Coordinates of C-alpha atoms in Angstrom, one line a residue:
Chain A
X1 CA -15.8 15.8 -13.5
X2 CA -12.7 17.4 -12.1
X3 CA -9.9 17.2 -14.7
X4 CA -6.5 18.4 -13.6
X5 CA -3.0 18.6 -15.0
X6 CA 0.3 19.0 -13.2
X7 CA 0.0 22.8 -13.2
X8 CA -3.3 22.5 -11.4
X9 CA -1.8 20.2 -8.8
X10 CA 1.1 22.6 -8.3
X11 CA -1.2 25.4 -7.6
X12 CA -3.1 23.6 -4.8
X13 CA -2.5 24.9 -1.3
X14 CA 0.0 22.6 0.4
X15 CA -2.5 21.1 2.9
X16 CA -5.2 20.6 0.2
X17 CA -2.7 18.9 -2.1
X18 CA -1.5 16.6 0.8
X19 CA -5.1 15.4 1.3
X20 CA -5.8 15.1 -2.4
X21 CA -2.7 13.3 -3.5
X22 CA -2.7 11.0 -0.4
X23 CA -6.2 9.8 -1.6
X24 CA -5.0 8.9 -5.1
X25 CA -3.1 5.7 -4.5
X26 CA -6.3 4.0 -3.2
X27 CA -6.6 2.2 0.2
X28 CA -3.5 2.0 2.3
X29 CA -2.4 -0.4 5.1
X30 CA -2.6 0.8 8.7
X31 CA 0.3 -0.3 10.9
X32 CA 2.1 0.6 14.0
X33 CA 5.9 0.4 14.0
X34 CA 7.5 -0.4 17.3
X35 CA 11.2 0.3 18.1
X36 CA 13.5 0.6 21.0
X37 CA 16.6 2.7 21.1
X38 CA 20.0 1.4 22.3
X39 CA 19.3 3.4 25.5
X40 CA 16.0 1.5 26.0
X41 CA 13.5 4.2 25.0
X42 CA 10.5 2.7 23.3
X43 CA 8.9 4.3 20.3
X44 CA 5.6 3.7 18.5
X45 CA 4.5 5.3 15.3
X46 CA 1.5 4.8 13.0
X47 CA 2.3 4.5 9.3
X48 CA 0.2 4.0 6.2
X49 CA 3.2 3.4 4.0
X50 CA 4.0 -0.3 4.6
X51 CA 3.9 -2.3 1.4
X52 CA 4.5 -5.9 0.3
X53 CA 7.8 -6.2 -1.5
X54 CA 8.2 -9.9 -1.9
X55 CA 7.3 -13.3 -0.4
X56 CA 10.6 -15.2 -0.9
X57 CA 12.5 -14.0 1.0
X58 CA 9.7 -12.3 2.9
X59 CA 10.2 -8.5 2.6
X60 CA 8.2 -5.5 3.6
X61 CA 9.0 -2.0 2.5
X62 CA 8.1 1.2 4.3
X63 CA 8.5 4.9 3.3
X64 CA 9.6 7.6 5.7
X65 CA 9.3 11.2 5.0
X66 CA 12.4 13.4 4.6
X67 CA 14.7 14.1 7.4
X68 CA 13.1 17.5 8.1
X69 CA 11.4 16.5 11.4
X70 CA 12.5 14.4 14.3
X71 CA 12.1 10.8 13.5
X72 CA 12.9 8.6 16.4
X73 CA 11.4 5.5 14.7
X74 CA 13.7 5.7 11.6
X75 CA 16.7 6.4 13.8
X76 CA 16.0 3.5 16.0
X77 CA 15.6 1.2 13.0
X78 CA 18.9 2.2 11.6
X79 CA 20.6 2.0 15.0
X80 CA 19.2 -1.4 16.1
X81 CA 18.3 -3.0 12.8
X82 CA 15.2 -4.3 14.6
X83 CA 11.6 -3.2 14.4
X84 CA 8.1 -4.5 14.5
X85 CA 5.0 -3.9 12.3
X86 CA 1.6 -4.4 14.0
X87 CA -1.8 -4.3 12.3
X88 CA -4.1 -1.6 13.5
X89 CA -7.6 -3.0 14.2
X90 CA -11.0 -1.5 14.9
X91 CA -10.4 -1.6 18.7
X92 CA -7.3 0.5 18.7
X93 CA -7.5 2.8 15.6
X94 CA -8.0 5.9 17.7
X95 CA -5.0 5.2 20.0
X96 CA -3.0 4.2 16.9
X97 CA -3.8 7.6 15.3
X98 CA -2.8 9.4 18.5
X99 CA 0.8 8.0 18.2
X100 CA 1.2 10.5 15.3
X101 CA 1.2 13.5 17.8
X102 CA 4.6 15.1 18.3
X103 CA 5.4 14.0 21.8
X104 CA 8.6 15.1 23.6
X105 CA 11.7 13.0 23.3
X106 CA 11.3 11.6 26.8
X107 CA 7.7 10.6 26.3
X108 CA 6.8 7.1 25.0
X109 CA 3.8 6.8 22.7
X110 CA 3.0 3.5 24.4
X111 CA 2.5 5.1 27.7
X112 CA 0.7 8.2 26.3
X113 CA -1.8 6.2 24.3
X114 CA -2.4 3.1 26.4
X115 CA -1.1 0.7 23.7
X116 CA 0.9 -2.0 25.5
X117 CA 4.4 -3.1 24.6
X118 CA 4.8 -6.8 24.3
X119 CA 8.2 -8.5 24.1
X120 CA 9.1 -11.9 22.7
X121 CA 12.3 -13.6 23.8
X122 CA 13.6 -13.9 20.3
X123 CA 13.3 -10.2 19.5
X124 CA 14.6 -6.8 20.8
X125 CA 11.9 -4.4 19.5
X126 CA 8.5 -4.1 21.2
X127 CA 5.3 -5.5 19.6
X128 CA 1.8 -4.0 20.3
X129 CA 0.0 -6.4 22.6
X130 CA -3.5 -5.3 21.3
X131 CA -2.5 -6.0 17.7
X132 CA -3.7 -9.3 16.2
X133 CA -1.0 -9.5 13.6
X134 CA 2.5 -8.9 15.0
X135 CA 5.5 -8.9 12.7
X136 CA 9.2 -8.7 13.7
X137 CA 11.6 -7.5 11.1
X138 CA 15.4 -7.2 10.6
X139 CA 16.6 -4.2 8.6
X140 CA 18.0 -5.3 5.3
X141 CA 18.5 -2.0 3.4
X142 CA 17.6 1.6 3.6
X143 CA 18.2 4.3 1.0
X144 CA 17.1 7.8 0.2
X145 CA 15.1 8.3 -2.9
X146 CA 16.8 11.3 -4.4
X147 CA 13.7 12.6 -6.2
X148 CA 12.0 13.7 -3.0
X149 CA 14.4 12.7 -0.2
X150 CA 12.0 10.1 1.3
X151 CA 13.7 7.1 2.8
X152 CA 12.8 3.5 1.7
X153 CA 13.4 1.0 4.4
X154 CA 13.4 -2.7 3.5
X155 CA 13.1 -5.3 6.2
X156 CA 13.0 -9.1 6.3
X157 CA 10.2 -10.8 8.2
X158 CA 11.9 -12.9 10.9
X159 CA 9.0 -13.3 13.4
X160 CA 5.2 -13.5 13.0
X161 CA 2.4 -13.9 15.5
X162 CA -1.2 -14.4 14.2
X163 CA -4.2 -16.2 15.6
X164 CA -4.2 -19.7 14.1
X165 CA -7.9 -19.7 13.4
X166 CA -7.5 -16.8 11.0
X167 CA -5.0 -18.6 8.7
X168 CA -6.7 -20.4 5.8
X169 CA -5.6 -23.8 4.5
X170 CA -3.8 -22.2 1.6
X171 CA -1.9 -19.7 3.8
X172 CA -4.1 -16.7 3.3
X173 CA -4.7 -14.8 6.5
X174 CA -8.2 -13.5 7.0
X175 CA -7.3 -10.0 8.1
X176 CA -10.9 -8.9 7.8
X177 CA -11.9 -11.4 10.6
X178 CA -9.0 -10.0 12.6
X179 CA -10.5 -6.5 12.3
X180 CA -7.5 -5.0 10.5
X181 CA -8.5 -1.5 9.2
X182 CA -7.5 0.3 6.1
X183 CA -6.6 4.0 5.6
X184 CA -7.5 6.5 2.9
X185 CA -6.0 9.9 2.5
X186 CA -4.2 11.2 5.6
X187 CA -6.8 10.5 8.3
X188 CA -9.7 8.3 7.2
X189 CA -10.1 4.8 8.7
X190 CA -12.2 2.0 7.3
X191 CA -13.3 -1.5 8.2
X192 CA -13.9 -3.8 5.3
X193 CA -16.5 -6.1 3.8
X194 CA -15.3 -9.0 1.8
X195 CA -16.6 -9.3 -1.8
X196 CA -14.9 -12.7 -2.5
X197 CA -11.6 -14.4 -3.2
X198 CA -11.1 -15.0 -6.9
X199 CA -9.4 -18.0 -8.6
X200 CA -6.1 -17.6 -10.4
X201 CA -7.0 -16.0 -13.7
X202 CA -6.5 -17.9 -16.9
X203 CA -6.9 -16.6 -20.5
X204 CA -9.4 -19.2 -21.6
X205 CA -11.6 -19.2 -18.5
X206 CA -14.2 -16.9 -17.0
X207 CA -13.1 -15.4 -13.7
X208 CA -14.6 -17.4 -10.8
X209 CA -15.1 -17.1 -7.1
X210 CA -12.9 -19.3 -4.8
X211 CA -15.1 -21.7 -2.9
Chain B
X1 CA -1.7 -18.5 18.4
X2 CA 0.7 -19.3 15.5
X3 CA 4.2 -18.1 16.3
X4 CA 6.7 -18.3 13.5
X5 CA 10.4 -17.4 13.0
X6 CA 12.2 -17.0 9.7
X7 CA 13.1 -20.7 9.5
X8 CA 9.4 -21.6 9.7
X9 CA 8.6 -19.2 6.9
X10 CA 11.4 -20.6 4.8
X11 CA 9.9 -24.1 5.1
X12 CA 6.5 -23.1 3.9
X13 CA 5.5 -24.5 0.5
X14 CA 6.0 -21.7 -2.1
X15 CA 2.3 -21.1 -2.8
X16 CA 1.4 -21.2 0.9
X17 CA 4.1 -18.7 1.6
X18 CA 2.9 -16.4 -1.2
X19 CA -0.6 -16.3 0.3
X20 CA 0.6 -15.9 3.8
X21 CA 3.3 -13.2 3.3
X22 CA 1.0 -11.2 0.9
X23 CA -1.5 -11.0 3.7
X24 CA 1.0 -9.6 6.2
X25 CA 1.3 -6.0 5.0
X26 CA -2.4 -5.3 5.6
X27 CA -4.8 -3.9 3.0
X28 CA -3.5 -3.0 -0.4
X29 CA -4.6 -0.7 -3.1
X30 CA -6.4 -2.2 -6.2
X31 CA -5.4 -0.5 -9.4
X32 CA -5.3 -1.1 -13.2
X33 CA -2.2 0.1 -15.0
X34 CA -2.8 1.1 -18.6
X35 CA -0.1 1.4 -21.2
X36 CA 0.4 1.5 -25.0
X37 CA 3.5 0.4 -26.7
X38 CA 5.3 2.5 -29.4
X39 CA 3.7 0.1 -31.9
X40 CA 0.2 1.0 -30.6
X41 CA -0.6 -2.2 -28.7
X42 CA -2.6 -1.5 -25.5
X43 CA -1.9 -3.3 -22.3
X44 CA -3.9 -3.4 -19.0
X45 CA -2.7 -5.0 -15.8
X46 CA -4.1 -5.2 -12.3
X47 CA -1.6 -4.4 -9.5
X48 CA -1.9 -4.3 -5.7
X49 CA 1.5 -2.7 -5.4
X50 CA 0.8 1.0 -6.0
X51 CA 1.7 3.2 -3.0
X52 CA 1.9 6.9 -2.1
X53 CA 5.4 8.2 -2.3
X54 CA 4.9 12.0 -1.8
X55 CA 2.5 14.8 -2.4
X56 CA 4.9 17.6 -3.5
X57 CA 5.8 16.8 -6.1
X58 CA 3.0 14.2 -6.5
X59 CA 4.6 10.8 -6.8
X60 CA 3.3 7.3 -6.9
X61 CA 5.5 4.2 -6.6
X62 CA 4.7 0.7 -8.0
X63 CA 6.6 -2.5 -7.5
X64 CA 7.0 -5.0 -10.4
X65 CA 8.1 -8.6 -9.9
X66 CA 11.5 -9.8 -11.3
X67 CA 12.1 -10.0 -15.0
X68 CA 11.4 -13.7 -15.0
X69 CA 8.1 -13.5 -16.8
X70 CA 6.8 -11.5 -19.7
X71 CA 6.0 -8.0 -18.5
X72 CA 4.5 -5.9 -21.3
X73 CA 3.4 -3.3 -18.8
X74 CA 6.8 -2.5 -17.4
X75 CA 8.4 -2.6 -20.8
X76 CA 5.8 -0.1 -22.2
X77 CA 6.3 2.2 -19.2
X78 CA 10.1 2.3 -19.8
X79 CA 9.7 2.6 -23.5
X80 CA 7.1 5.4 -23.5
X81 CA 7.6 6.9 -20.1
X82 CA 3.8 7.2 -19.9
X83 CA 1.2 5.2 -18.0
X84 CA -2.1 5.4 -16.2
X85 CA -3.3 4.2 -12.8
X86 CA -7.0 3.6 -12.5
X87 CA -8.9 2.6 -9.3
X88 CA -10.6 -0.7 -9.3
X89 CA -14.2 -0.4 -8.1
X90 CA -17.0 -2.8 -7.1
X91 CA -18.5 -2.8 -10.6
X92 CA -15.3 -3.9 -12.3
X93 CA -13.3 -5.9 -9.8
X94 CA -13.8 -9.3 -11.5
X95 CA -12.9 -7.9 -14.9
X96 CA -9.9 -6.2 -13.3
X97 CA -8.7 -9.5 -11.7
X98 CA -9.1 -11.2 -15.1
X99 CA -6.4 -8.9 -16.6
X100 CA -3.9 -10.9 -14.6
X101 CA -4.4 -13.9 -16.9
X102 CA -1.4 -14.6 -19.2
X103 CA -2.8 -13.6 -22.5
X104 CA -0.8 -13.9 -25.7
X105 CA 1.3 -11.0 -26.8
X106 CA -1.2 -10.1 -29.6
X107 CA -4.2 -10.0 -27.2
X108 CA -5.3 -6.9 -25.4
X109 CA -6.6 -7.2 -21.9
X110 CA -9.0 -4.4 -22.7
X111 CA -10.7 -6.4 -25.4
X112 CA -10.5 -9.7 -23.5
X113 CA -12.1 -8.3 -20.3
X114 CA -14.6 -5.7 -21.6
X115 CA -12.8 -2.9 -19.8
X116 CA -12.8 0.1 -22.1
X117 CA -9.8 2.3 -23.1
X118 CA -10.4 6.0 -22.7
X119 CA -8.0 8.5 -24.1
X120 CA -7.5 12.2 -23.1
X121 CA -5.9 14.6 -25.6
X122 CA -3.1 15.5 -23.2
X123 CA -2.0 11.9 -22.7
X124 CA -0.6 9.0 -24.7
X125 CA -1.5 6.0 -22.5
X126 CA -5.0 4.6 -22.2
X127 CA -7.2 5.2 -19.0
X128 CA -10.0 2.8 -18.0
X129 CA -13.3 4.3 -18.9
X130 CA -15.2 2.5 -16.1
X131 CA -12.7 3.6 -13.4
X132 CA -13.9 6.6 -11.3
X133 CA -10.4 7.8 -10.4
X134 CA -8.1 8.1 -13.4
X135 CA -4.5 9.1 -13.0
X136 CA -1.9 9.8 -15.7
X137 CA 1.8 9.5 -14.8
X138 CA 5.1 10.4 -16.4
X139 CA 7.9 8.0 -15.5
X140 CA 10.5 9.7 -13.3
X141 CA 12.7 6.8 -12.2
X142 CA 13.0 3.0 -12.2
X143 CA 15.4 0.9 -10.4
X144 CA 16.0 -2.7 -9.6
X145 CA 16.0 -3.5 -5.9
X146 CA 19.0 -5.8 -5.7
X147 CA 17.8 -7.8 -2.7
X148 CA 15.1 -9.6 -4.6
X149 CA 15.3 -8.2 -8.2
X150 CA 11.9 -6.5 -8.0
X151 CA 11.7 -3.2 -9.9
X152 CA 10.5 0.0 -8.2
X153 CA 8.9 2.4 -10.7
X154 CA 8.3 6.0 -9.6
X155 CA 6.0 8.3 -11.6
X156 CA 4.9 11.9 -11.3
X157 CA 1.2 12.5 -11.4
X158 CA 0.5 14.8 -14.4
X159 CA -3.2 14.2 -15.0
X160 CA -6.2 13.4 -12.7
X161 CA -9.9 12.8 -13.4
X162 CA -12.2 12.4 -10.5
X163 CA -15.9 13.1 -9.9
X164 CA -16.1 16.6 -8.4
X165 CA -18.7 15.6 -5.9
X166 CA -16.3 13.1 -4.3
X167 CA -13.7 15.8 -3.4
X168 CA -14.1 17.3 0.0
X169 CA -13.5 20.9 0.8
X170 CA -10.1 20.1 2.3
X171 CA -8.9 18.1 -0.7
X172 CA -9.7 14.6 0.6
X173 CA -11.2 12.3 -2.0
X174 CA -14.0 10.1 -0.7
X175 CA -12.8 7.0 -2.4
X176 CA -15.3 4.9 -0.4
X177 CA -18.2 6.8 -2.1
X178 CA -16.5 6.1 -5.4
X179 CA -16.6 2.3 -4.6
X180 CA -12.9 1.9 -4.8
X181 CA -12.0 -1.6 -3.5
X182 CA -9.1 -2.9 -1.4
X183 CA -7.2 -6.1 -1.7
X184 CA -5.8 -8.5 0.9
X185 CA -3.4 -11.3 0.1
X186 CA -3.2 -12.3 -3.5
X187 CA -6.8 -12.5 -4.5
X188 CA -9.3 -11.2 -1.9
X189 CA -11.3 -8.1 -2.7
X190 CA -13.1 -5.9 -0.2
X191 CA -15.4 -2.9 -0.1
X192 CA -15.1 -0.6 2.9
X193 CA -17.1 0.9 5.7
X194 CA -15.9 4.3 7.0
X195 CA -15.2 4.5 10.7
X196 CA -14.4 8.2 10.7
X197 CA -11.8 10.8 9.8
X198 CA -9.7 11.9 12.7
X199 CA -8.3 15.3 13.6
X200 CA -4.6 16.0 13.4
X201 CA -3.2 14.5 16.6
X202 CA -1.7 16.7 19.3
X203 CA 0.2 15.6 22.4
X204 CA -2.0 17.5 24.9
X205 CA -5.3 16.6 23.3
X206 CA -7.6 13.5 23.1
X207 CA -8.0 12.2 19.6
X208 CA -11.2 13.5 18.1
X209 CA -13.4 12.8 15.1
X210 CA -13.4 15.3 12.2
X211 CA -16.8 16.9 11.9

């Protein structure tokens, strides 16, 4: 067993610590964020930091790293207040990962990776055509977390496209059937295998599988 | 294809919307949060809202729902500034789910579910003995997100226990080998199947699998 305290973690080499700590939260979502600048330049960026923040109103949060590197995506979100979140699936995971390369400012990750922009009349920012779950968001709030200068962006879901057949009667979306992948650490991708859905837990009842 | 705008989402029945929106972020982490009150009462709670917030210093974030229901776990964290995050694996996922039942204040989820508290000398809060990845955190900040009254809790990782054999040379922890599960929606649990780890992406290079 490896037992570590904060001093041990501090002494890790920076890259080692990045891999190690990024693995500790458990599985992460794999999404592509699509934006378009006011000048019309499209941008696409893979992120593993999207998280559920609330269903009513429907909010998603996403964390951006400190302002130390060029971050077109964040700038576009702040400038246009409009962005898309698109599930990465097992047909596009490599192309999705490739969007993390540091392309020049005049290069579009769409063109460079072969992922196709898709526009819906209602919405300014580009979706990813190959993605099976496409979400359009309106920026509601962003703030710097002073502890480490990351930026928390909160958006309201204002547009959703998802194959009807994947939506269960109770509203649950079968994202496994849609081939959505999960991420662990910085660079490991996984498909999933369903164990089961479980019934709402009650104190006086054994946990049971949803039929 | 189901195409929805924000009005459509608003008109969903509350439970339907909860299932639907909770599925949209993609896969979520599955963790048990262990706490102990100043009076010595142990508390254990499954959450799918833990997320990576930074590697240096090592921070994890977790979102708690509004103060409308009894939330011993959040109160204990604020009171003691100490809590644990423990990966849910495929041997304890049902017991982990059962901790979400609304037990009485004098009941411990540890006793009720058969999950065992484990204490380490360095640390006040209880870990979960059956969990393969055990993380001890010190509270660094908590704040209410005014948009929806959820509470964001940020903790610094000060203790980690993980089987040595699961830690790769570069620091990546093979959480798939440790049977860590993922969650989708409110109640669906999944094991994973690794596609591959990918090399750091570069603009002038095809994406490649890490050997």
